[in-house]
């Protein structure tokens, strides 16, 4: 097998280690605790933690908690659960608030150097003064305040002497810079709000562009990896590190963020779905949050495989969500226990099977597995409604019809003799006979029929609720009103309850399903559809590999 090619970040790290610029690779994953992580964050998690593992360094988990109005301890707990679920372990648990005093001292350094000033312009005025892509910005009328006056006013800001928005601290760089980020950016704003860790100890908070490089400095980060929207921020990142006289000098590198079909990865948008009641919560199985896909039944191995397959580059592109589903399906195909589940039951009576008799068949837990479980058979069964048509529609129809034969999985060949209908003409019961010599594995098991159906035994099957999912976002980018279908009358094998700790199952001929860990109880089985059995993306992968 050919050696896997190196991505551009790996090439940078290789060169840094060889030159001695870095002795040990230290990365960080720095989420803001203002929402739940989504599948896009998984790419960054796998990259930052993966690079640390690959180069025998370490990765810090750092919460960028510099905005007390939007942050919550519940988000912090959820983020930690998600990272642990993916299988990663952080070296240090850090918080931007750990460095508030250091950041304040750095801001004082800039003020003393004449590189920062207190500005009285409103946020709207600052935007107006900023200029346009074709016109330079204008200097603030407060830009030339003296150093002593700026120091006094900045200290008064910290002491709570001004109201929210009354003043800000800005870096003094270049209002004519072609890079908007260098046009005297705000580095401190006033927010009289209690912080989840520092309480009321601060009423001024650093802006992200100022805090981020200084946090990297404090943690001796060697490779600060972020997404491409921060590429234009890199000169500012470097400016702060240099002008704050920092000893550790980190470097920032950017990669393309994940964009995926049928998926909107914006914490603000996802929060609105939750707040508006469009979904049941951040962990709704339709959500692209890691808590959502975990509840739905996706596996950590599949997500890590997906992150590896999409790779790392600087070019923005949209990934087909079917690739993610393919990764999930490949993993489940190897590990999900097989069983029979009938989603929309139709009564089937085997008329020549003795009343009161029950047989036990053995079914494989996995194809080729030595582990097997018992399946009970009797004259009273249920099959899928869609597996029966009164008349055969064409020669390619191999399910059950009047006069037709099929095999019941792990059991016998049956032939449909007649049906029972209600007053509206709907079929309510299928009446069949069975061939007692056609038992699977029996002496005449070689008799072939083209159709095999799954089924449930009437007395022993367990009632279940099954949730079927379509994409939350449709092809046009709109919310799909039909993204959830709930089936309350499903039936599953009794073995399901015995094996419920396994959680993920393949319902034979139906797809992959996961036991919902929130809504299921001791006597209530609720299943979420993970993915369908059909894998149209596999053919795409084969065709691309042959090019």
Short mmCIF file of C-alpha atoms in Angstrom, two decimals:
data_model
loop_
_atom_site.label_atom_id
_atom_site.label_comp_id
_atom_site.label_asym_id
_atom_site.label_seq_id
_atom_site.Cartn_x
_atom_site.Cartn_y
_atom_site.Cartn_z
CA UNK A 1 0.00 0.00 0.00
CA UNK A 2 1.34 3.44 -0.96
CA UNK A 3 2.35 5.72 1.90
CA UNK A 4 -0.28 8.31 2.71
CA UNK A 5 0.69 11.79 1.48
CA UNK A 6 1.43 14.47 4.05
CA UNK A 7 -0.86 17.46 4.36
CA UNK A 8 0.59 20.96 4.37
CA UNK A 9 0.40 21.32 8.17
CA UNK A 10 2.33 18.07 8.67
CA UNK A 11 4.96 19.37 6.24
CA UNK A 12 5.23 22.59 8.27
CA UNK A 13 5.60 20.66 11.52
CA UNK A 14 8.21 18.36 10.00
CA UNK A 15 10.24 21.39 8.94
CA UNK A 16 9.81 23.10 12.34
CA UNK A 17 11.03 20.01 14.19
CA UNK A 18 13.96 19.56 11.84
CA UNK A 19 15.02 23.21 12.13
CA UNK A 20 14.62 23.22 15.90
CA UNK A 21 11.96 25.95 15.93
CA UNK A 22 9.80 23.51 17.84
CA UNK A 23 11.08 20.91 20.28
CA UNK A 24 7.68 19.39 21.03
CA UNK A 25 4.41 19.87 19.18
CA UNK A 26 1.84 21.61 21.39
CA UNK A 27 -1.60 22.35 19.96
CA UNK A 28 -4.89 23.48 21.40
CA UNK A 29 -8.60 23.20 20.70
CA UNK A 30 -10.15 26.54 21.78
CA UNK A 31 -13.98 26.52 21.62
CA UNK A 32 -16.08 29.37 22.92
CA UNK A 33 -18.58 27.90 25.43
CA UNK A 34 -21.60 29.59 23.85
CA UNK A 35 -23.21 26.52 22.28
CA UNK A 36 -22.74 22.84 21.53
CA UNK A 37 -20.05 21.50 19.22
CA UNK A 38 -21.12 20.35 15.77
CA UNK A 39 -19.67 18.06 13.13
CA UNK A 40 -17.58 20.93 11.75
CA UNK A 41 -15.79 21.19 15.09
CA UNK A 42 -15.03 17.46 14.85
CA UNK A 43 -12.67 18.20 11.95
CA UNK A 44 -10.74 20.69 14.09
CA UNK A 45 -10.78 18.38 17.12
CA UNK A 46 -9.43 15.46 15.11
CA UNK A 47 -6.78 17.68 13.52
CA UNK A 48 -5.49 19.35 16.69
CA UNK A 49 -5.61 16.29 18.92
CA UNK A 50 -4.50 14.05 16.06
CA UNK A 51 -1.38 16.12 15.32
CA UNK A 52 -0.44 16.08 18.99
CA UNK A 53 -0.80 12.28 19.10
CA UNK A 54 1.04 11.80 15.82
CA UNK A 55 4.07 13.84 16.92
CA UNK A 56 3.99 12.64 20.55
CA UNK A 57 3.22 16.11 21.85
CA UNK A 58 0.04 17.22 23.57
CA UNK A 59 -3.11 19.23 23.00
CA UNK A 60 -4.78 21.59 25.46
CA UNK A 61 -8.51 22.11 25.76
CA UNK A 62 -8.96 25.84 26.15
CA UNK A 63 -12.29 27.52 26.67
CA UNK A 64 -12.30 30.99 25.14
CA UNK A 65 -14.56 32.41 27.83
CA UNK A 66 -14.03 36.12 27.22
CA UNK A 67 -17.70 36.98 26.56
CA UNK A 68 -19.67 36.48 29.81
CA UNK A 69 -23.01 37.40 28.24
CA UNK A 70 -23.19 34.38 25.90
CA UNK A 71 -21.31 31.70 27.82
CA UNK A 72 -22.59 29.01 30.16
CA UNK A 73 -21.11 26.22 32.30
CA UNK A 74 -23.57 23.79 30.68
CA UNK A 75 -21.84 24.35 27.34
CA UNK A 76 -18.46 23.66 28.93
CA UNK A 77 -19.67 20.33 30.29
CA UNK A 78 -21.18 19.39 26.93
CA UNK A 79 -17.97 20.23 25.06
CA UNK A 80 -15.91 18.06 27.37
CA UNK A 81 -18.33 15.14 26.92
CA UNK A 82 -18.12 15.46 23.15
CA UNK A 83 -14.32 15.45 23.03
CA UNK A 84 -14.09 12.48 25.37
CA UNK A 85 -16.70 10.65 23.30
CA UNK A 86 -14.57 11.12 20.19
CA UNK A 87 -11.77 9.40 22.07
CA UNK A 88 -9.40 12.28 22.77
CA UNK A 89 -7.75 13.36 26.02
CA UNK A 90 -6.47 16.87 26.64
CA UNK A 91 -3.25 17.61 28.51
CA UNK A 92 -4.46 20.76 30.30
CA UNK A 93 -7.92 22.21 30.77
CA UNK A 94 -7.44 25.94 30.31
CA UNK A 95 -9.65 29.00 30.23
CA UNK A 96 -9.14 32.38 28.63
CA UNK A 97 -10.22 33.82 31.97
CA UNK A 98 -7.12 32.19 33.52
CA UNK A 99 -5.11 34.87 31.74
CA UNK A 100 -7.20 37.99 32.35
CA UNK A 101 -4.54 39.62 34.50
CA UNK A 102 -1.80 38.80 31.99
CA UNK A 103 -3.88 40.21 29.13
CA UNK A 104 -4.54 43.36 31.12
CA UNK A 105 -0.81 43.79 31.71
CA UNK A 106 -0.18 43.30 27.98
CA UNK A 107 -2.76 45.99 27.22
CA UNK A 108 -0.99 48.32 29.64
CA UNK A 109 2.26 47.59 27.82
CA UNK A 110 0.69 48.69 24.52
CA UNK A 111 -0.70 51.85 26.12
CA UNK A 112 2.71 52.71 27.62
CA UNK A 113 4.32 52.22 24.21
CA UNK A 114 1.80 54.56 22.62
CA UNK A 115 0.33 51.61 20.70
CA UNK A 116 -3.12 51.64 22.29
CA UNK A 117 -5.61 54.34 23.24
CA UNK A 118 -9.00 54.76 24.90
CA UNK A 119 -11.64 55.69 22.34
CA UNK A 120 -15.05 57.28 23.00
CA UNK A 121 -16.58 56.52 19.60
CA UNK A 122 -19.67 54.35 19.57
CA UNK A 123 -19.60 50.98 17.86
CA UNK A 124 -21.52 52.47 14.92
CA UNK A 125 -19.09 55.41 14.65
CA UNK A 126 -16.11 53.05 14.74
CA UNK A 127 -17.61 51.18 11.79
CA UNK A 128 -18.13 54.45 9.90
CA UNK A 129 -14.56 55.57 10.57
CA UNK A 130 -13.20 52.24 9.42
CA UNK A 131 -13.47 53.04 5.70
CA UNK A 132 -14.19 50.66 2.85
CA UNK A 133 -12.35 48.19 0.67
CA UNK A 134 -11.42 51.05 -1.68
CA UNK A 135 -11.12 53.93 0.81
CA UNK A 136 -8.86 54.17 3.88
CA UNK A 137 -10.32 54.68 7.31
CA UNK A 138 -10.24 57.91 9.31
CA UNK A 139 -8.38 58.38 12.56
CA UNK A 140 -10.48 58.55 15.67
CA UNK A 141 -10.53 62.06 17.21
CA UNK A 142 -9.31 60.34 20.42
CA UNK A 143 -6.36 58.61 18.73
CA UNK A 144 -3.76 61.13 19.90
CA UNK A 145 -4.62 61.11 23.57
CA UNK A 146 -1.51 61.17 25.67
CA UNK A 147 -0.11 58.04 27.27
CA UNK A 148 -0.79 59.18 30.82
CA UNK A 149 -4.39 60.10 30.03
CA UNK A 150 -4.92 56.71 28.31
CA UNK A 151 -3.44 54.87 31.28
CA UNK A 152 -5.69 56.71 33.72
CA UNK A 153 -8.81 56.15 31.63
CA UNK A 154 -8.02 52.47 31.01
CA UNK A 155 -7.54 51.90 34.75
CA UNK A 156 -10.85 53.68 35.36
CA UNK A 157 -12.46 51.36 32.80
CA UNK A 158 -11.24 48.38 34.80
CA UNK A 159 -12.44 49.93 38.05
CA UNK A 160 -15.99 50.18 36.70
CA UNK A 161 -15.99 53.93 36.21
CA UNK A 162 -17.77 53.84 32.85
CA UNK A 163 -20.97 52.33 31.51
CA UNK A 164 -21.19 49.55 28.93
CA UNK A 165 -20.19 50.84 25.51
CA UNK A 166 -19.07 54.23 26.82
CA UNK A 167 -15.43 53.61 26.00
CA UNK A 168 -13.20 50.95 24.41
CA UNK A 169 -9.48 50.36 24.23
CA UNK A 170 -8.14 50.21 20.67
CA UNK A 171 -4.79 49.23 19.26
CA UNK A 172 -3.05 52.04 17.36
CA UNK A 173 -1.86 50.46 14.11
CA UNK A 174 -2.83 51.83 10.67
CA UNK A 175 -6.23 53.20 9.63
CA UNK A 176 -5.09 53.12 5.98
CA UNK A 177 -4.09 49.45 6.03
CA UNK A 178 -5.57 47.36 3.18
CA UNK A 179 -6.27 44.75 5.88
CA UNK A 180 -9.39 45.85 7.79
CA UNK A 181 -8.25 43.92 10.85
CA UNK A 182 -5.28 46.29 11.23
CA UNK A 183 -7.38 49.46 11.26
CA UNK A 184 -7.11 50.18 14.97
CA UNK A 185 -9.07 47.15 16.21
CA UNK A 186 -10.90 47.21 19.52
CA UNK A 187 -9.04 45.10 22.08
CA UNK A 188 -11.09 45.75 25.25
CA UNK A 189 -14.77 46.55 25.77
CA UNK A 190 -16.81 47.27 28.90
CA UNK A 191 -19.31 44.59 29.93
CA UNK A 192 -20.87 44.81 33.38
CA UNK A 193 -21.90 41.16 33.60
CA UNK A 194 -21.03 38.37 35.99
CA UNK A 195 -18.56 35.82 34.61
CA UNK A 196 -19.07 32.09 35.24
CA UNK A 197 -15.55 31.78 36.71
CA UNK A 198 -14.38 35.23 37.77
CA UNK A 199 -17.73 36.47 39.05
CA UNK A 200 -17.80 40.27 39.21
CA UNK A 201 -14.03 40.60 39.35
CA UNK A 202 -13.86 42.16 35.90
CA UNK A 203 -16.04 44.55 33.95
CA UNK A 204 -13.71 44.87 30.96
CA UNK A 205 -13.15 41.90 28.67
CA UNK A 206 -10.61 41.34 25.88
CA UNK A 207 -11.72 40.85 22.28
CA UNK A 208 -10.98 37.50 20.63
CA UNK A 209 -8.27 38.81 18.30
CA UNK A 210 -6.36 40.16 21.30
CA UNK A 211 -6.99 37.25 23.65
CA UNK A 212 -6.28 34.39 21.25
CA UNK A 213 -2.57 35.00 20.57
CA UNK A 214 -1.89 35.83 24.22
CA UNK A 215 -3.59 32.62 25.33
CA UNK A 216 -1.35 30.73 22.88
CA UNK A 217 1.66 32.51 24.34
CA UNK A 218 0.76 31.55 27.91
CA UNK A 219 0.37 27.89 26.95
CA UNK A 220 3.51 27.81 24.77
CA UNK A 221 1.49 26.64 21.78
CA UNK A 222 3.80 25.81 18.89
CA UNK A 223 1.22 25.42 16.14
CA UNK A 224 -2.00 27.43 16.47
CA UNK A 225 -4.24 25.79 13.88
CA UNK A 226 -7.49 27.53 12.93
CA UNK A 227 -9.86 27.86 9.99
CA UNK A 228 -9.34 30.01 6.89
CA UNK A 229 -11.54 32.92 7.99
CA UNK A 230 -8.72 33.82 10.40
CA UNK A 231 -6.08 34.05 7.66
CA UNK A 232 -6.56 37.82 7.37
CA UNK A 233 -6.29 38.04 11.16
CA UNK A 234 -2.81 36.48 11.22
CA UNK A 235 -0.92 39.83 10.80
CA UNK A 236 -2.82 41.14 13.82
CA UNK A 237 -2.07 37.92 15.74
CA UNK A 238 1.64 38.43 15.07
CA UNK A 239 1.45 42.18 15.84
CA UNK A 240 0.08 41.54 19.33
CA UNK A 241 2.66 38.82 20.09
CA UNK A 242 5.54 41.06 19.02
CA UNK A 243 4.39 44.34 20.56
CA UNK A 244 3.35 42.80 23.87
CA UNK A 245 6.97 41.63 24.25
CA UNK A 246 5.98 37.98 24.56
CA UNK A 247 8.70 35.39 25.17
CA UNK A 248 6.94 32.39 23.64
CA UNK A 249 6.26 33.07 19.98
CA UNK A 250 3.50 30.84 18.57
CA UNK A 251 2.57 30.70 14.89
CA UNK A 252 -0.85 30.52 13.37
CA UNK A 253 -1.75 28.26 10.43
CA UNK A 254 -5.11 28.09 8.67
CA UNK A 255 -7.04 25.27 7.01
CA UNK A 256 -10.39 25.09 5.21
CA UNK A 257 -13.36 24.64 7.52
CA UNK A 258 -15.88 21.88 6.89
CA UNK A 259 -18.85 22.71 4.70
CA UNK A 260 -21.31 19.88 4.07
CA UNK A 261 -24.46 19.46 2.00
CA UNK A 262 -27.81 19.54 3.84
CA UNK A 263 -26.03 20.95 6.88
CA UNK A 264 -25.80 24.43 8.39
CA UNK A 265 -22.93 24.61 10.84
CA UNK A 266 -23.48 27.82 12.73
CA UNK A 267 -23.93 27.77 16.48
CA UNK A 268 -26.07 30.88 16.21
CA UNK A 269 -28.42 29.24 13.70
CA UNK A 270 -28.52 25.96 15.62
CA UNK A 271 -29.33 27.82 18.82
CA UNK A 272 -32.23 29.51 17.07
CA UNK A 273 -33.60 26.10 16.04
CA UNK A 274 -33.47 25.06 19.69
CA UNK A 275 -34.91 28.32 21.05
CA UNK A 276 -37.74 28.33 18.49
CA UNK A 277 -38.69 24.73 19.26
CA UNK A 278 -38.00 23.54 15.71
CA UNK A 279 -36.01 20.69 17.26
CA UNK A 280 -36.31 19.11 20.69
CA UNK A 281 -32.91 20.34 21.86
CA UNK A 282 -29.21 20.55 21.04
CA UNK A 283 -29.13 16.74 21.07
CA UNK A 284 -32.05 16.25 18.70
CA UNK A 285 -30.90 13.39 16.40
CA UNK A 286 -31.52 15.57 13.33
CA UNK A 287 -29.03 18.17 14.54
CA UNK A 288 -25.43 18.21 13.25
CA UNK A 289 -24.19 18.70 16.81
CA UNK A 290 -21.92 16.01 18.20
CA UNK A 291 -24.46 15.39 20.96
CA UNK A 292 -27.13 15.03 18.26
CA UNK A 293 -25.25 12.55 16.07
CA UNK A 294 -24.18 10.63 19.20
CA UNK A 295 -27.81 10.28 20.27
CA UNK A 296 -28.76 9.30 16.75
CA UNK A 297 -26.24 6.45 16.87
CA UNK A 298 -23.21 7.65 14.91
CA UNK A 299 -19.96 6.16 16.20
CA UNK A 300 -16.79 8.03 17.19
CA UNK A 301 -14.77 5.75 14.90
CA UNK A 302 -16.92 6.73 11.92
CA UNK A 303 -16.53 10.45 12.58
CA UNK A 304 -12.77 10.12 12.96
CA UNK A 305 -12.67 8.12 9.73
CA UNK A 306 -14.70 10.85 8.02
CA UNK A 307 -12.33 13.56 9.26
CA UNK A 308 -9.39 11.57 7.95
CA UNK A 309 -11.00 11.04 4.53
CA UNK A 310 -11.89 14.67 3.90
CA UNK A 311 -8.31 15.64 4.68
CA UNK A 312 -6.75 19.03 5.38
CA UNK A 313 -6.22 21.74 2.79
CA UNK A 314 -6.55 25.48 2.27
CA UNK A 315 -9.14 25.15 -0.50
CA UNK A 316 -12.75 25.60 0.54
CA UNK A 317 -15.12 22.96 -0.80
CA UNK A 318 -18.45 21.37 0.08
CA UNK A 319 -18.41 17.75 1.20
CA UNK A 320 -21.33 15.50 0.32
CA UNK A 321 -23.09 14.40 3.52
CA UNK A 322 -23.35 10.96 1.95
CA UNK A 323 -19.62 10.50 2.57
CA UNK A 324 -20.25 10.89 6.31
CA UNK A 325 -23.14 8.45 6.08
CA UNK A 326 -20.90 6.03 4.16
CA UNK A 327 -18.31 6.14 6.96
CA UNK A 328 -21.01 5.53 9.56
CA UNK A 329 -22.50 2.67 7.54
CA UNK A 330 -19.10 1.00 7.03
CA UNK A 331 -18.44 0.99 10.77
CA UNK A 332 -21.92 -0.21 11.70
CA UNK A 333 -21.79 -2.98 9.10
CA UNK A 334 -18.90 -4.50 11.04
CA UNK A 335 -20.24 -4.04 14.56
CA UNK A 336 -24.03 -3.58 14.68
CA UNK A 337 -25.98 -6.59 15.98
CA UNK A 338 -28.51 -7.96 13.48
CA UNK A 339 -32.11 -8.50 14.45
CA UNK A 340 -35.59 -8.30 12.94
CA UNK A 341 -37.77 -5.26 13.42
CA UNK A 342 -41.13 -4.74 11.72
CA UNK A 343 -41.84 -1.02 11.41
CA UNK A 344 -45.38 -1.08 9.96
CA UNK A 345 -46.85 -4.46 10.98
CA UNK A 346 -49.30 -6.48 8.90
CA UNK A 347 -50.80 -9.60 10.50
CA UNK A 348 -49.79 -12.92 8.92
CA UNK A 349 -51.34 -16.24 9.93
CA UNK A 350 -49.72 -19.56 9.01
CA UNK A 351 -52.95 -21.54 8.77
CA UNK A 352 -51.45 -25.05 8.63
CA UNK A 353 -49.07 -24.46 11.55
CA UNK A 354 -50.37 -26.09 14.77
CA UNK A 355 -52.20 -23.86 17.26
CA UNK A 356 -50.20 -23.27 20.43
CA UNK A 357 -46.94 -24.63 18.99
CA UNK A 358 -43.79 -22.54 19.14
CA UNK A 359 -40.35 -23.26 17.70
CA UNK A 360 -37.01 -21.67 18.41
CA UNK A 361 -34.59 -20.84 15.61
CA UNK A 362 -31.04 -19.54 15.97
CA UNK A 363 -30.05 -16.28 14.29
CA UNK A 364 -26.57 -14.81 13.87
CA UNK A 365 -25.73 -11.71 15.83
CA UNK A 366 -23.35 -10.73 13.01
CA UNK A 367 -22.72 -12.45 9.66
CA UNK A 368 -20.13 -15.15 10.24
CA UNK A 369 -20.23 -14.62 14.00
CA UNK A 370 -20.25 -17.54 16.41
CA UNK A 371 -22.58 -15.59 18.67
CA UNK A 372 -26.24 -16.38 18.03
CA UNK A 373 -29.57 -15.58 19.64
CA UNK A 374 -32.98 -17.28 19.73
CA UNK A 375 -35.91 -16.36 17.50
CA UNK A 376 -39.40 -17.70 18.36
CA UNK A 377 -41.75 -18.84 15.58
CA UNK A 378 -45.50 -19.63 15.68
CA UNK A 379 -48.56 -19.49 13.45
CA UNK A 380 -49.23 -15.84 14.42
CA UNK A 381 -46.73 -13.42 12.92
CA UNK A 382 -46.36 -9.92 11.54
CA UNK A 383 -44.60 -8.79 8.38
CA UNK A 384 -44.04 -5.36 6.84
CA UNK A 385 -47.02 -3.81 5.10
CA UNK A 386 -44.78 -2.88 2.17
CA UNK A 387 -43.73 -6.54 1.76
CA UNK A 388 -47.20 -7.55 0.59
CA UNK A 389 -49.25 -6.77 -2.52
CA UNK A 390 -52.42 -8.61 -3.33
CA UNK A 391 -51.42 -8.93 -6.98
CA UNK A 392 -47.88 -9.25 -8.30
CA UNK A 393 -47.19 -5.94 -10.12
CA UNK A 394 -44.43 -7.31 -12.39
CA UNK A 395 -41.91 -10.11 -12.83
CA UNK A 396 -39.34 -8.27 -10.72
CA UNK A 397 -41.53 -8.25 -7.62
CA UNK A 398 -40.16 -10.91 -5.25
CA UNK A 399 -42.09 -10.10 -2.09
CA UNK A 400 -45.33 -11.74 -1.01
CA UNK A 401 -48.54 -11.74 -3.04
CA UNK A 402 -51.56 -14.03 -3.28
CA UNK A 403 -50.28 -17.30 -4.77
CA UNK A 404 -46.68 -16.26 -4.30
CA UNK A 405 -43.95 -17.83 -2.16
CA UNK A 406 -41.25 -16.27 0.02
CA UNK A 407 -38.93 -17.47 2.74
CA UNK A 408 -39.31 -16.10 6.23
CA UNK A 409 -35.83 -15.23 7.50
CA UNK A 410 -34.27 -18.10 9.51
CA UNK A 411 -37.54 -20.07 9.20
CA UNK A 412 -39.75 -21.60 6.51
CA UNK A 413 -40.99 -21.00 3.01
CA UNK A 414 -44.60 -19.80 3.02
CA UNK A 415 -47.20 -19.38 0.30
CA UNK A 416 -50.00 -16.81 0.45
CA UNK A 417 -53.47 -18.37 0.04
CA UNK A 418 -55.84 -15.50 0.83
CA UNK A 419 -56.35 -12.20 2.60
CA UNK A 420 -58.79 -10.65 5.08
CA UNK A 421 -59.98 -7.10 4.45
CA UNK A 422 -61.79 -4.47 6.48
CA UNK A 423 -64.98 -2.71 5.37
CA UNK A 424 -62.93 -0.19 3.36
CA UNK A 425 -61.18 -2.89 1.40
CA UNK A 426 -57.82 -2.60 3.21
CA UNK A 427 -55.91 -5.83 3.79
CA UNK A 428 -55.75 -6.49 7.54
CA UNK A 429 -54.50 -10.10 7.50
CA UNK A 430 -52.51 -12.31 5.14
CA UNK A 431 -53.26 -16.03 5.39
CA UNK A 432 -50.53 -18.43 4.32
CA UNK A 433 -49.41 -22.04 4.50
CA UNK A 434 -45.89 -23.21 5.20
CA UNK A 435 -43.74 -26.05 3.89
CA UNK A 436 -42.62 -27.97 7.02
CA UNK A 437 -39.65 -29.46 5.13
CA UNK A 438 -38.27 -26.08 4.10
CA UNK A 439 -36.85 -24.99 7.45
CA UNK A 440 -33.63 -23.04 7.06
CA UNK A 441 -30.79 -25.50 7.48
CA UNK A 442 -33.21 -28.43 7.22
CA UNK A 443 -33.16 -31.40 4.80
CA UNK A 444 -34.89 -29.57 1.93
CA UNK A 445 -33.55 -26.12 2.67
CA UNK A 446 -32.11 -26.10 -0.83
CA UNK A 447 -35.49 -25.33 -2.35
CA UNK A 448 -35.10 -21.83 -3.66
CA UNK A 449 -37.40 -18.85 -3.64
CA UNK A 450 -36.33 -15.39 -4.69
CA UNK A 451 -37.74 -13.40 -1.80
CA UNK A 452 -36.83 -13.44 1.91
CA UNK A 453 -38.82 -11.41 4.43
CA UNK A 454 -38.18 -10.45 8.03
CA UNK A 455 -40.99 -10.89 10.54
CA UNK A 456 -42.05 -10.69 14.19
CA UNK A 457 -43.79 -13.33 16.30
CA UNK A 458 -47.06 -12.00 17.70
CA UNK A 459 -46.83 -13.18 21.33
CA UNK A 460 -43.18 -12.48 22.04
CA UNK A 461 -42.38 -9.39 19.94
CA UNK A 462 -41.75 -6.19 21.87
CA UNK A 463 -43.58 -2.96 21.01
CA UNK A 464 -41.31 -0.11 19.99
CA UNK A 465 -41.37 3.45 18.74
CA UNK A 466 -39.20 4.11 15.73
CA UNK A 467 -38.11 7.53 14.46
CA UNK A 468 -37.26 7.85 10.79
CA UNK A 469 -35.28 10.86 9.59
CA UNK A 470 -34.86 12.92 6.46
CA UNK A 471 -32.35 15.76 6.19
CA UNK A 472 -33.22 18.71 8.41
CA UNK A 473 -32.16 21.02 5.54
CA UNK A 474 -33.61 20.25 2.11
CA UNK A 475 -31.95 20.57 -1.31
CA UNK A 476 -32.92 24.23 -1.56
CA UNK A 477 -31.34 25.06 1.80
CA UNK A 478 -34.67 25.40 3.62
CA UNK A 479 -35.95 23.68 6.73
CA UNK A 480 -37.54 20.38 5.82
CA UNK A 481 -40.97 20.08 7.50
CA UNK A 482 -40.91 16.31 6.91
CA UNK A 483 -37.56 15.63 8.55
CA UNK A 484 -39.10 13.40 11.25
CA UNK A 485 -41.56 10.50 11.01
CA UNK A 486 -42.58 8.69 14.20
CA UNK A 487 -43.87 5.10 14.04
CA UNK A 488 -45.49 4.08 17.32
CA UNK A 489 -46.60 0.57 16.40
CA UNK A 490 -43.33 -1.11 15.48
CA UNK A 491 -42.36 -4.59 16.74
CA UNK A 492 -38.90 -5.97 17.47
CA UNK A 493 -37.47 -9.29 18.57
CA UNK A 494 -37.47 -9.98 22.35
CA UNK A 495 -33.69 -10.37 22.03
CA UNK A 496 -33.56 -6.59 21.65
CA UNK A 497 -34.21 -6.09 25.34
CA UNK A 498 -31.53 -8.60 26.29
CA UNK A 499 -29.02 -6.90 23.99
CA UNK A 500 -30.05 -3.29 24.64
CA UNK A 501 -26.62 -2.44 26.07
CA UNK A 502 -25.22 -2.91 22.57
CA UNK A 503 -27.47 0.00 21.56
CA UNK A 504 -26.82 -0.06 17.79
CA UNK A 505 -28.57 -2.61 15.61
CA UNK A 506 -29.16 -3.44 12.01
CA UNK A 507 -32.83 -4.10 11.51
CA UNK A 508 -32.56 -6.69 8.73
CA UNK A 509 -33.60 -5.24 5.37
CA UNK A 510 -34.50 -1.93 7.03
CA UNK A 511 -31.40 -0.04 8.05
CA UNK A 512 -29.33 0.80 11.11
CA UNK A 513 -31.03 1.96 14.30
CA UNK A 514 -29.91 3.04 17.75
CA UNK A 515 -31.77 2.72 21.02
CA UNK A 516 -32.52 6.25 22.18
CA UNK A 517 -30.84 6.61 25.55
CA UNK A 518 -32.97 9.59 26.58
CA UNK A 519 -36.50 8.44 25.83
CA UNK A 520 -36.17 4.67 26.24
CA UNK A 521 -37.08 3.16 29.61
CA UNK A 522 -37.20 -0.26 31.16
CA UNK A 523 -40.45 -1.04 29.37
CA UNK A 524 -40.19 1.47 26.55
CA UNK A 525 -38.05 0.94 23.46
CA UNK A 526 -37.46 4.00 21.29
CA UNK A 527 -35.18 3.70 18.26
CA UNK A 528 -33.56 6.39 16.13
CA UNK A 529 -32.76 5.62 12.52
CA UNK A 530 -29.01 6.07 12.04
CA UNK A 531 -28.62 5.46 8.30
CA UNK A 532 -30.34 3.41 5.65
CA UNK A 533 -28.84 0.18 4.35
CA UNK A 534 -28.45 1.45 0.81
CA UNK A 535 -25.07 3.04 0.15
CA UNK A 536 -25.14 4.98 -3.10
CA UNK A 537 -21.90 6.75 -2.18
CA UNK A 538 -19.85 3.55 -2.18
CA UNK A 539 -20.14 3.36 -5.98
CA UNK A 540 -18.88 6.94 -6.24
CA UNK A 541 -15.82 6.08 -4.18
CA UNK A 542 -15.07 3.03 -6.35
CA UNK A 543 -15.43 5.05 -9.55
CA UNK A 544 -13.18 7.83 -8.25
CA UNK A 545 -10.54 5.32 -7.16
CA UNK A 546 -10.39 3.90 -10.69
CA UNK A 547 -9.70 7.27 -12.33
#
